[in-house]
Short mmCIF file of C-alpha atoms in Angstrom, two decimals:
data_model
loop_
_atom_site.label_atom_id
_atom_site.label_comp_id
_atom_site.label_asym_id
_atom_site.label_seq_id
_atom_site.Cartn_x
_atom_site.Cartn_y
_atom_site.Cartn_z
CA MET J 177 -37.12 8.83 -83.05
CA ILE J 178 -35.32 11.46 -80.95
CA GLN J 179 -34.14 13.21 -84.12
CA LEU J 180 -37.71 13.43 -85.45
CA PHE J 181 -38.94 14.68 -82.06
CA PHE J 182 -36.41 17.53 -82.04
CA GLN J 183 -37.16 18.27 -85.70
CA LEU J 184 -40.86 18.72 -84.89
CA ASN J 185 -39.99 21.04 -82.02
CA PHE J 186 -37.56 23.20 -83.99
CA GLU J 187 -39.11 23.42 -87.47
CA ILE J 188 -42.73 23.80 -86.31
CA LEU J 189 -42.94 24.89 -82.68
CA PHE J 190 -39.80 27.01 -82.22
CA VAL J 191 -40.21 28.91 -85.50
CA LEU J 192 -43.85 29.77 -84.75
CA LEU J 193 -43.17 31.07 -81.25
CA LEU J 194 -39.95 32.91 -82.12
CA PHE J 195 -41.36 34.86 -85.06
CA GLY J 196 -44.58 35.52 -83.16
CA LEU J 197 -42.54 37.17 -80.39
CA VAL J 198 -40.43 39.22 -82.83
CA ILE J 199 -43.48 40.47 -84.75
CA GLY J 200 -45.20 41.35 -81.47
CA LYS J 201 -42.21 43.36 -80.23
CA THR J 202 -41.82 45.38 -83.43
CA ARG J 203 -45.55 46.04 -83.60
CA LYS J 204 -45.67 47.36 -80.03
CA THR J 205 -42.87 49.78 -80.89
CA ALA J 206 -44.83 50.99 -83.92
CA ILE J 207 -47.98 51.55 -81.82
CA SER J 208 -45.93 53.52 -79.30
CA ASN J 209 -44.47 55.73 -82.06
CA PHE J 210 -47.81 56.23 -83.83
CA SER J 211 -49.48 57.21 -80.55
CA ARG J 212 -47.41 60.40 -80.59
CA LYS J 213 -48.91 61.47 -83.94
CA SER J 214 -52.42 62.83 -84.48
CA SER J 215 -53.08 60.74 -87.61
CA GLY J 216 -50.92 57.75 -86.62
CA PHE J 217 -53.80 55.66 -85.31
CA LEU J 218 -55.63 55.95 -88.64
CA ILE J 219 -52.81 54.07 -90.40
CA LEU J 220 -52.84 51.29 -87.80
CA ASP J 221 -56.64 51.05 -87.82
CA PHE J 222 -56.62 50.82 -91.62
CA PHE J 223 -54.58 47.59 -91.53
CA ASN J 224 -56.07 46.32 -88.25
CA LEU J 225 -59.50 46.40 -89.86
CA VAL J 226 -58.67 43.12 -91.62
CA GLY J 227 -55.82 41.87 -89.43
CA ILE J 228 -57.55 41.85 -86.02
CA PRO J 229 -60.63 39.82 -87.12
CA VAL J 230 -58.33 37.22 -88.72
CA HIS J 231 -56.23 37.12 -85.53
CA GLU J 232 -59.27 36.53 -83.32
CA LEU J 233 -60.68 34.05 -85.83
CA GLY J 234 -57.60 31.91 -85.20
CA HIS J 235 -58.47 31.72 -81.49
CA LEU J 236 -62.15 31.09 -82.22
CA VAL J 237 -61.69 28.27 -84.73
CA PHE J 238 -59.32 26.26 -82.54
CA GLY J 239 -61.50 26.91 -79.51
CA LEU J 240 -64.47 25.36 -81.33
CA LEU J 241 -62.36 22.49 -82.69
CA PHE J 242 -61.29 21.53 -79.16
CA GLY J 243 -64.77 21.72 -77.69
CA TYR J 244 -64.62 25.10 -75.95
CA HIS J 245 -67.83 27.03 -75.30
CA ILE J 246 -67.65 30.62 -76.56
CA ASP J 247 -68.79 33.23 -74.02
CA LYS J 248 -68.01 36.54 -75.70
CA ILE J 249 -66.28 37.75 -78.86
CA CYS J 250 -64.89 41.11 -79.91
CA PHE J 251 -63.45 41.03 -83.43
CA TYR J 252 -62.27 44.63 -83.65
CA ARG J 253 -61.54 47.76 -81.65
CA THR J 254 -59.88 50.95 -82.83
CA THR J 255 -56.36 51.48 -81.53
CA LYS J 256 -57.34 54.56 -79.53
CA LYS J 257 -60.27 52.74 -77.90
CA SER J 258 -58.13 49.68 -77.13
CA LEU J 259 -55.65 51.83 -75.17
CA HIS J 260 -58.49 52.69 -72.80
CA CYS J 261 -59.39 48.98 -72.45
CA GLY J 262 -56.01 47.57 -71.49
CA GLY J 263 -54.57 47.61 -75.02
CA THR J 264 -56.78 44.78 -76.29
CA LEU J 265 -57.75 45.24 -79.93
CA GLY J 266 -59.98 42.15 -79.89
CA PHE J 267 -60.67 39.08 -77.77
CA VAL J 268 -62.41 35.71 -77.55
CA LYS J 269 -63.57 34.57 -74.12
CA MET J 270 -64.30 30.85 -73.78
CA HIS J 271 -64.48 28.02 -71.27
CA HIS J 272 -64.33 24.22 -71.34
CA LYS J 273 -66.10 21.58 -69.29
CA LYS J 274 -63.59 19.28 -67.58
CA ASN J 275 -65.86 16.58 -66.17
CA THR J 276 -64.06 13.60 -67.73
CA PHE J 277 -60.43 12.70 -68.40
CA PHE J 278 -60.95 13.11 -72.15
CA GLN J 279 -62.42 16.60 -71.67
CA LYS J 280 -59.47 17.60 -69.49
CA LEU J 281 -57.01 16.27 -72.07
CA GLN J 282 -58.90 17.99 -74.90
CA ALA J 283 -58.97 21.29 -73.01
CA ASN J 284 -55.27 21.17 -72.09
CA ILE J 285 -54.06 20.32 -75.60
CA GLY J 286 -56.46 22.86 -77.06
CA GLN J 287 -54.89 25.65 -75.00
CA PHE J 288 -51.71 25.51 -77.04
CA PHE J 289 -53.47 25.64 -80.42
CA ILE J 290 -55.86 28.37 -79.25
CA GLY J 291 -52.85 30.40 -78.08
CA ILE J 292 -50.97 30.13 -81.39
CA GLY J 293 -54.14 30.10 -83.50
CA PRO J 294 -53.39 33.46 -85.21
CA LEU J 295 -50.04 32.10 -86.44
CA LEU J 296 -51.97 29.36 -88.25
CA SER J 297 -55.17 31.10 -89.36
CA GLY J 298 -53.35 34.10 -90.88
CA PRO J 299 -51.09 32.13 -93.24
CA ALA J 300 -54.00 29.82 -94.15
CA ILE J 301 -56.19 32.74 -95.26
CA ILE J 302 -53.28 34.31 -97.17
CA PHE J 303 -52.65 30.99 -98.94
CA VAL J 304 -56.32 30.52 -99.92
CA THR J 305 -56.59 34.13 -101.08
CA ALA J 306 -53.42 33.79 -103.17
CA ARG J 307 -54.85 30.72 -104.89
CA LEU J 308 -57.95 32.71 -105.89
CA LEU J 309 -55.97 35.48 -107.59
CA PRO J 310 -55.97 35.76 -111.42
CA HIS J 311 -53.30 33.72 -113.20
CA SER J 312 -51.46 36.85 -114.35
CA ILE J 313 -50.85 37.87 -110.72
CA ARG J 314 -49.98 34.39 -109.43
CA THR J 315 -47.21 34.11 -112.03
CA LEU J 316 -45.59 37.45 -111.08
CA PRO J 317 -43.16 35.88 -108.54
CA ASN J 318 -41.86 33.57 -111.28
CA THR J 319 -41.20 36.47 -113.66
CA PHE J 320 -39.29 38.28 -110.89
CA HIS J 321 -36.74 35.44 -110.85
CA MET J 322 -36.28 35.84 -114.62
CA GLY J 323 -35.01 39.40 -114.25
CA SER J 324 -36.26 42.90 -113.51
CA GLU J 325 -37.05 43.66 -117.18
CA ILE J 326 -39.37 40.67 -117.56
CA PHE J 327 -40.98 41.44 -114.20
CA LEU J 328 -41.65 45.08 -115.13
CA LYS J 329 -42.99 44.01 -118.53
CA SER J 330 -45.39 41.58 -116.79
CA LEU J 331 -46.56 44.40 -114.52
CA GLN J 332 -47.24 46.65 -117.51
CA GLN J 333 -49.35 43.92 -119.15
CA LEU J 334 -51.69 43.66 -116.15
CA LYS J 335 -55.29 44.71 -116.73
CA GLY J 336 -57.02 47.33 -114.60
CA SER J 337 -58.97 44.63 -112.77
CA ASP J 338 -55.74 42.69 -112.12
CA ILE J 339 -54.15 45.75 -110.51
CA ILE J 340 -57.17 46.13 -108.21
CA PHE J 341 -56.89 42.46 -107.20
CA LEU J 342 -53.15 42.91 -106.58
CA LEU J 343 -53.65 45.99 -104.38
CA VAL J 344 -56.39 44.25 -102.37
CA PHE J 345 -54.17 41.19 -101.89
CA LEU J 346 -51.24 43.35 -100.75
CA TYR J 347 -53.56 45.08 -98.28
CA LEU J 348 -54.70 41.71 -96.91
CA LEU J 349 -51.13 40.43 -96.83
CA ILE J 350 -49.79 43.40 -94.86
CA GLY J 351 -52.81 43.68 -92.57
CA ILE J 352 -52.80 39.99 -91.63
CA SER J 353 -49.01 39.79 -91.33
CA LEU J 354 -48.91 42.78 -88.99
CA ASN J 355 -51.31 41.00 -86.64
CA LEU J 356 -49.60 37.61 -86.46
CA GLU J 357 -48.04 38.59 -83.15
CA LEU J 358 -48.81 36.69 -79.96
CA SER J 359 -49.97 38.73 -77.00
CA ARG J 360 -48.89 37.97 -73.45
CA GLU J 361 -52.24 36.23 -72.89
CA ASP J 362 -51.76 34.16 -76.06
CA LEU J 363 -48.31 33.03 -74.95
CA HIS J 364 -49.54 32.21 -71.45
CA LEU J 365 -52.35 30.10 -72.88
CA ALA J 366 -50.01 28.37 -75.35
CA PHE J 367 -47.46 27.46 -72.67
CA GLN J 368 -50.22 25.97 -70.53
CA GLY J 369 -50.82 23.37 -73.23
CA LEU J 370 -47.17 23.01 -74.26
CA PHE J 371 -46.51 19.98 -72.02
CA PHE J 372 -49.35 18.02 -73.63
CA LEU J 373 -48.21 19.02 -77.11
CA GLU J 374 -44.73 17.67 -76.33
CA ILE J 375 -46.35 14.36 -75.37
CA LEU J 376 -48.15 14.31 -78.73
CA PHE J 377 -44.89 15.06 -80.57
CA PHE J 378 -43.19 12.23 -78.71
CA LEU J 379 -46.00 9.76 -79.46
CA PHE J 380 -46.06 10.80 -83.13
CA SER J 381 -42.29 10.33 -83.38
CA ALA J 382 -42.55 6.87 -81.81
CA LEU J 383 -45.39 5.84 -84.17
CA ALA J 384 -43.47 7.16 -87.18
CA VAL J 385 -40.51 4.93 -86.32
CA LEU J 386 -42.73 1.96 -85.49
CA PHE J 387 -44.76 2.09 -88.71
CA HIS J 388 -41.90 3.40 -90.89
CA TRP J 389 -43.58 6.71 -91.71
CA ASN J 390 -41.58 9.44 -93.41
CA PRO J 391 -43.11 12.78 -92.29
CA GLU J 392 -39.98 14.83 -93.03
CA THR J 393 -41.33 16.17 -96.34
CA GLY J 394 -44.48 17.46 -94.67
CA ILE J 395 -42.46 18.97 -91.81
CA HIS J 396 -40.15 20.77 -94.27
CA VAL J 397 -43.17 22.15 -96.19
CA LEU J 398 -44.68 23.51 -92.95
CA PHE J 399 -41.30 24.95 -91.95
CA ARG J 400 -40.81 26.79 -95.27
CA TRP J 401 -44.38 28.09 -95.24
CA ASN J 402 -44.08 29.33 -91.64
CA LEU J 403 -40.73 30.92 -92.50
CA ILE J 404 -42.11 32.79 -95.53
CA ILE J 405 -45.20 34.13 -93.77
CA SER J 406 -43.26 35.03 -90.63
CA CYS J 407 -40.65 36.92 -92.68
CA ILE J 408 -43.44 38.84 -94.42
CA GLY J 409 -44.86 39.68 -90.99
CA ILE J 410 -41.51 40.90 -89.70
CA ILE J 411 -40.79 42.95 -92.85
CA SER J 412 -44.27 44.50 -92.65
CA SER J 413 -43.76 45.31 -88.95
CA LEU J 414 -40.34 46.85 -89.60
CA PHE J 415 -41.74 48.87 -92.50
CA THR J 416 -44.55 50.10 -90.25
CA ASN J 417 -41.94 51.09 -87.65
CA LEU J 418 -40.05 53.03 -90.31
CA ILE J 419 -43.19 54.93 -91.27
CA SER J 420 -43.94 55.64 -87.62
CA PHE J 421 -40.62 57.51 -87.27
CA LEU J 422 -41.39 59.83 -90.19
#
Protein backbone atom coordinates (compact mmCIF):
# COMPACT_ATOMS: atom_id res chain seq x y z
CA MET A 1 0.00 0.00 0.00
CA ILE A 2 2.79 2.43 0.92
CA GLN A 3 4.60 1.64 -2.33
CA LEU A 4 1.48 2.45 -4.37
CA PHE A 5 0.95 5.65 -2.37
CA PHE A 6 4.47 6.88 -3.15
CA GLN A 7 4.09 5.79 -6.77
CA LEU A 8 0.97 7.95 -7.14
CA ASN A 9 2.80 10.91 -5.61
CA PHE A 10 5.92 10.59 -7.77
CA GLU A 11 4.59 9.51 -11.18
CA ILE A 12 1.52 11.77 -11.20
CA LEU A 13 1.83 14.60 -8.68
CA PHE A 14 5.59 15.28 -8.60
CA VAL A 15 6.03 15.14 -12.38
CA LEU A 16 3.14 17.56 -12.98
CA LEU A 17 4.36 20.14 -10.48
CA LEU A 18 8.05 19.87 -11.37
CA PHE A 19 7.61 20.33 -15.11
CA GLY A 20 5.02 23.05 -14.54
CA LEU A 21 7.60 25.00 -12.53
CA VAL A 22 10.38 24.47 -15.10
CA ILE A 23 8.17 25.56 -18.01
CA GLY A 24 7.04 28.61 -16.04
CA LYS A 25 10.62 29.66 -15.27
CA THR A 26 11.84 29.37 -18.87
CA ARG A 27 8.77 31.18 -20.17
CA LYS A 28 9.27 34.12 -17.80
CA THR A 29 12.84 34.44 -19.05
CA ALA A 30 11.59 34.51 -22.65
CA ILE A 31 9.02 37.23 -21.84
CA SER A 32 11.75 39.29 -20.18
CA ASN A 33 14.00 38.96 -23.25
CA PHE A 34 11.21 39.66 -25.74
CA SER A 35 10.17 42.77 -23.81
CA ARG A 36 13.43 44.40 -24.90
CA LYS A 37 12.52 44.01 -28.60
CA SER A 38 9.97 46.08 -30.50
CA SER A 39 8.44 43.08 -32.31
CA GLY A 40 9.07 40.52 -29.54
CA PHE A 41 5.57 40.70 -28.08
CA LEU A 42 4.03 39.85 -31.47
CA ILE A 43 5.72 36.43 -31.42
CA LEU A 44 4.50 35.70 -27.90
CA ASP A 45 0.98 36.93 -28.65
CA PHE A 46 0.86 34.74 -31.77
CA PHE A 47 1.28 31.57 -29.68
CA ASN A 48 -0.59 32.90 -26.64
CA LEU A 49 -3.66 33.40 -28.81
CA VAL A 50 -4.36 29.66 -28.55
CA GLY A 51 -2.33 28.80 -25.45
CA ILE A 52 -3.87 31.23 -22.93
CA PRO A 53 -7.54 30.27 -23.60
CA VAL A 54 -6.62 26.58 -23.19
CA HIS A 55 -4.76 27.39 -19.96
CA GLU A 56 -7.73 29.26 -18.50
CA LEU A 57 -10.10 26.58 -19.76
CA GLY A 58 -8.27 24.12 -17.49
CA HIS A 59 -9.11 26.27 -14.45
CA LEU A 60 -12.70 26.79 -15.61
CA VAL A 61 -13.54 23.14 -16.29
CA PHE A 62 -12.28 21.88 -12.93
CA GLY A 63 -13.93 24.80 -11.17
CA LEU A 64 -17.29 23.78 -12.64
CA LEU A 65 -16.67 20.08 -11.94
CA PHE A 66 -16.10 20.81 -8.25
CA GLY A 67 -19.13 23.05 -7.88
CA TYR A 68 -17.50 26.48 -7.98
CA HIS A 69 -19.53 29.51 -9.08
CA ILE A 70 -17.80 31.50 -11.82
CA ASP A 71 -17.66 35.25 -11.17
CA LYS A 72 -15.52 36.59 -14.00
CA ILE A 73 -13.46 35.19 -16.88
CA CYS A 74 -10.74 36.67 -19.06
CA PHE A 75 -9.51 34.20 -21.68
CA TYR A 76 -6.87 36.38 -23.32
CA ARG A 77 -4.82 39.54 -22.95
CA THR A 78 -1.94 40.72 -25.11
CA THR A 79 1.46 40.48 -23.46
CA LYS A 80 1.95 44.25 -23.45
CA LYS A 81 -1.47 44.83 -21.87
CA SER A 82 -0.88 42.11 -19.26
CA LEU A 83 2.30 43.85 -18.07
CA HIS A 84 0.15 46.83 -17.11
CA CYS A 85 -2.29 44.52 -15.24
CA GLY A 86 0.14 42.69 -12.99
CA GLY A 87 1.42 40.31 -15.68
CA THR A 88 -1.81 38.32 -15.90
CA LEU A 89 -2.51 37.11 -19.44
CA GLY A 90 -5.87 35.62 -18.43
CA PHE A 91 -7.83 34.66 -15.31
CA VAL A 92 -10.87 32.87 -13.92
CA LYS A 93 -12.38 34.26 -10.72
CA MET A 94 -14.67 31.88 -8.81
CA HIS A 95 -16.06 31.12 -5.37
CA HIS A 96 -17.59 28.14 -3.58
CA LYS A 97 -20.32 27.88 -0.98
CA LYS A 98 -19.07 26.09 2.14
CA ASN A 99 -22.28 25.64 4.10
CA THR A 100 -21.98 21.87 4.61
CA PHE A 101 -19.12 19.46 5.30
CA PHE A 102 -19.44 17.99 1.80
CA GLN A 103 -19.22 21.45 0.21
CA LYS A 104 -16.11 22.26 2.25
CA LEU A 105 -14.51 18.95 1.25
CA GLN A 106 -15.48 19.47 -2.40
CA ALA A 107 -14.07 23.01 -2.39
CA ASN A 108 -10.79 22.02 -0.71
CA ILE A 109 -10.11 19.06 -3.01
CA GLY A 110 -11.16 21.12 -6.01
CA GLN A 111 -8.51 23.74 -5.23
CA PHE A 112 -5.73 21.35 -6.18
CA PHE A 113 -7.28 20.33 -9.51
CA ILE A 114 -8.22 23.92 -10.36
CA GLY A 115 -4.61 24.95 -9.66
CA ILE A 116 -3.07 22.29 -11.92
CA GLY A 117 -5.95 22.35 -14.41
CA PRO A 118 -3.82 23.72 -17.29
CA LEU A 119 -1.41 20.77 -16.93
CA LEU A 120 -4.36 18.45 -17.59
CA SER A 121 -6.48 20.39 -20.09
CA GLY A 122 -3.54 21.19 -22.40
CA PRO A 123 -2.39 17.59 -22.96
CA ALA A 124 -6.03 16.44 -23.28
CA ILE A 125 -6.72 18.91 -26.11
CA ILE A 126 -3.43 17.99 -27.82
CA PHE A 127 -4.33 14.30 -27.60
CA VAL A 128 -7.85 14.80 -29.03
CA THR A 129 -6.51 17.04 -31.81
CA ALA A 130 -3.83 14.47 -32.70
CA ARG A 131 -6.48 11.77 -33.02
CA LEU A 132 -8.40 13.92 -35.52
CA LEU A 133 -5.42 14.39 -37.84
CA PRO A 134 -5.32 12.57 -41.22
CA HIS A 135 -3.83 9.08 -41.16
CA SER A 136 -0.82 10.15 -43.21
CA ILE A 137 0.21 12.62 -40.47
CA ARG A 138 -0.53 10.32 -37.52
CA THR A 139 1.82 7.70 -38.96
CA LEU A 140 4.75 10.13 -39.39
CA PRO A 141 6.26 9.37 -35.94
CA ASN A 142 6.40 5.67 -36.86
CA THR A 143 8.24 6.37 -40.11
CA PHE A 144 10.77 8.49 -38.20
CA HIS A 145 11.81 5.39 -36.23
CA MET A 146 12.38 3.53 -39.52
CA GLY A 147 15.08 5.95 -40.61
CA SER A 148 15.50 9.48 -41.95
CA GLU A 149 15.10 8.42 -45.60
CA ILE A 150 11.70 6.81 -45.02
CA PHE A 151 10.62 9.78 -42.90
CA LEU A 152 11.61 12.31 -45.58
CA LYS A 153 9.90 10.20 -48.26
CA SER A 154 6.70 10.18 -46.17
CA LEU A 155 6.90 13.96 -45.85
CA GLN A 156 7.26 14.34 -49.62
CA GLN A 157 4.15 12.20 -50.18
CA LEU A 158 1.95 14.47 -48.05
CA LYS A 159 -0.82 16.31 -49.85
CA GLY A 160 -1.20 20.08 -49.69
CA SER A 161 -4.13 19.73 -47.29
CA ASP A 162 -2.07 17.38 -45.08
CA ILE A 163 0.71 19.97 -44.81
CA ILE A 164 -1.81 22.61 -43.72
CA PHE A 165 -3.17 20.25 -41.05
CA LEU A 166 0.39 19.51 -39.90
CA LEU A 167 1.31 23.20 -39.61
CA VAL A 168 -1.90 23.97 -37.69
CA PHE A 169 -1.25 21.06 -35.32
CA LEU A 170 2.35 22.21 -34.72
CA TYR A 171 1.04 25.70 -33.98
CA LEU A 172 -1.46 24.29 -31.47
CA LEU A 173 1.19 22.02 -29.98
CA ILE A 174 3.72 24.81 -29.42
CA GLY A 175 1.14 27.37 -28.30
CA ILE A 176 -0.46 25.06 -25.73
CA SER A 177 2.86 23.64 -24.52
CA LEU A 178 4.28 27.12 -23.94
CA ASN A 179 1.36 27.91 -21.64
CA LEU A 180 1.41 24.79 -19.48
CA GLU A 181 3.27 26.69 -16.79
CA LEU A 182 1.76 27.22 -13.35
CA SER A 183 1.64 30.78 -12.08
CA ARG A 184 2.31 31.67 -8.45
CA GLU A 185 -1.46 31.91 -7.90
CA ASP A 186 -1.97 28.47 -9.50
CA LEU A 187 0.64 26.89 -7.23
CA HIS A 188 -0.80 28.60 -4.15
CA LEU A 189 -4.26 27.29 -4.99
CA ALA A 190 -2.94 23.78 -5.73
CA PHE A 191 -1.02 23.55 -2.44
CA GLN A 192 -4.14 24.59 -0.53
CA GLY A 193 -5.84 21.41 -1.73
CA LEU A 194 -2.73 19.22 -1.59
CA PHE A 195 -3.45 17.85 1.90
CA PHE A 196 -6.87 16.58 0.83
CA LEU A 197 -5.44 15.07 -2.34
CA GLU A 198 -2.90 13.14 -0.25
CA ILE A 199 -5.80 11.74 1.78
CA LEU A 200 -7.46 10.60 -1.46
CA PHE A 201 -4.22 8.97 -2.64
CA PHE A 202 -3.92 7.16 0.68
CA LEU A 203 -7.54 5.94 0.59
CA PHE A 204 -7.16 4.82 -3.04
CA SER A 205 -3.98 2.91 -2.17
CA ALA A 206 -5.73 1.20 0.75
CA LEU A 207 -8.75 0.24 -1.39
CA ALA A 208 -6.47 -1.07 -4.15
CA VAL A 209 -4.78 -3.42 -1.68
CA LEU A 210 -8.07 -4.41 -0.06
CA PHE A 211 -9.87 -5.25 -3.31
CA HIS A 212 -6.74 -6.48 -5.15
CA TRP A 213 -6.80 -3.77 -7.81
CA ASN A 214 -3.82 -3.33 -10.10
CA PRO A 215 -3.71 0.36 -11.09
CA GLU A 216 -0.01 0.36 -11.99
CA THR A 217 -0.65 0.13 -15.74
CA GLY A 218 -2.90 3.19 -15.65
CA ILE A 219 -0.41 5.09 -13.50
CA HIS A 220 2.44 4.29 -15.92
CA VAL A 221 0.31 5.46 -18.89
CA LEU A 222 -0.41 8.77 -17.14
CA PHE A 223 3.26 9.12 -16.21
CA ARG A 224 4.48 8.58 -19.79
CA TRP A 225 1.85 10.93 -21.20
CA ASN A 226 2.69 13.67 -18.67
CA LEU A 227 6.39 13.17 -19.40
CA ILE A 228 5.95 13.50 -23.18
CA ILE A 229 3.77 16.61 -23.03
CA SER A 230 5.94 18.23 -20.35
CA CYS A 231 9.09 17.60 -22.40
CA ILE A 232 7.42 19.19 -25.43
CA GLY A 233 6.54 22.18 -23.24
CA ILE A 234 10.10 22.53 -21.97
CA ILE A 235 11.61 22.14 -25.46
CA SER A 236 9.17 24.75 -26.82
CA SER A 237 10.02 27.12 -23.96
CA LEU A 238 13.76 26.67 -24.47
CA PHE A 239 13.36 27.19 -28.21
CA THR A 240 11.40 30.38 -27.53
CA ASN A 241 14.20 31.53 -25.20
CA LEU A 242 16.73 30.88 -27.96
CA ILE A 243 14.73 33.00 -30.40
CA SER A 244 14.40 35.75 -27.80
CA PHE A 245 18.21 36.11 -27.65
CA LEU A 246 18.51 36.62 -31.41
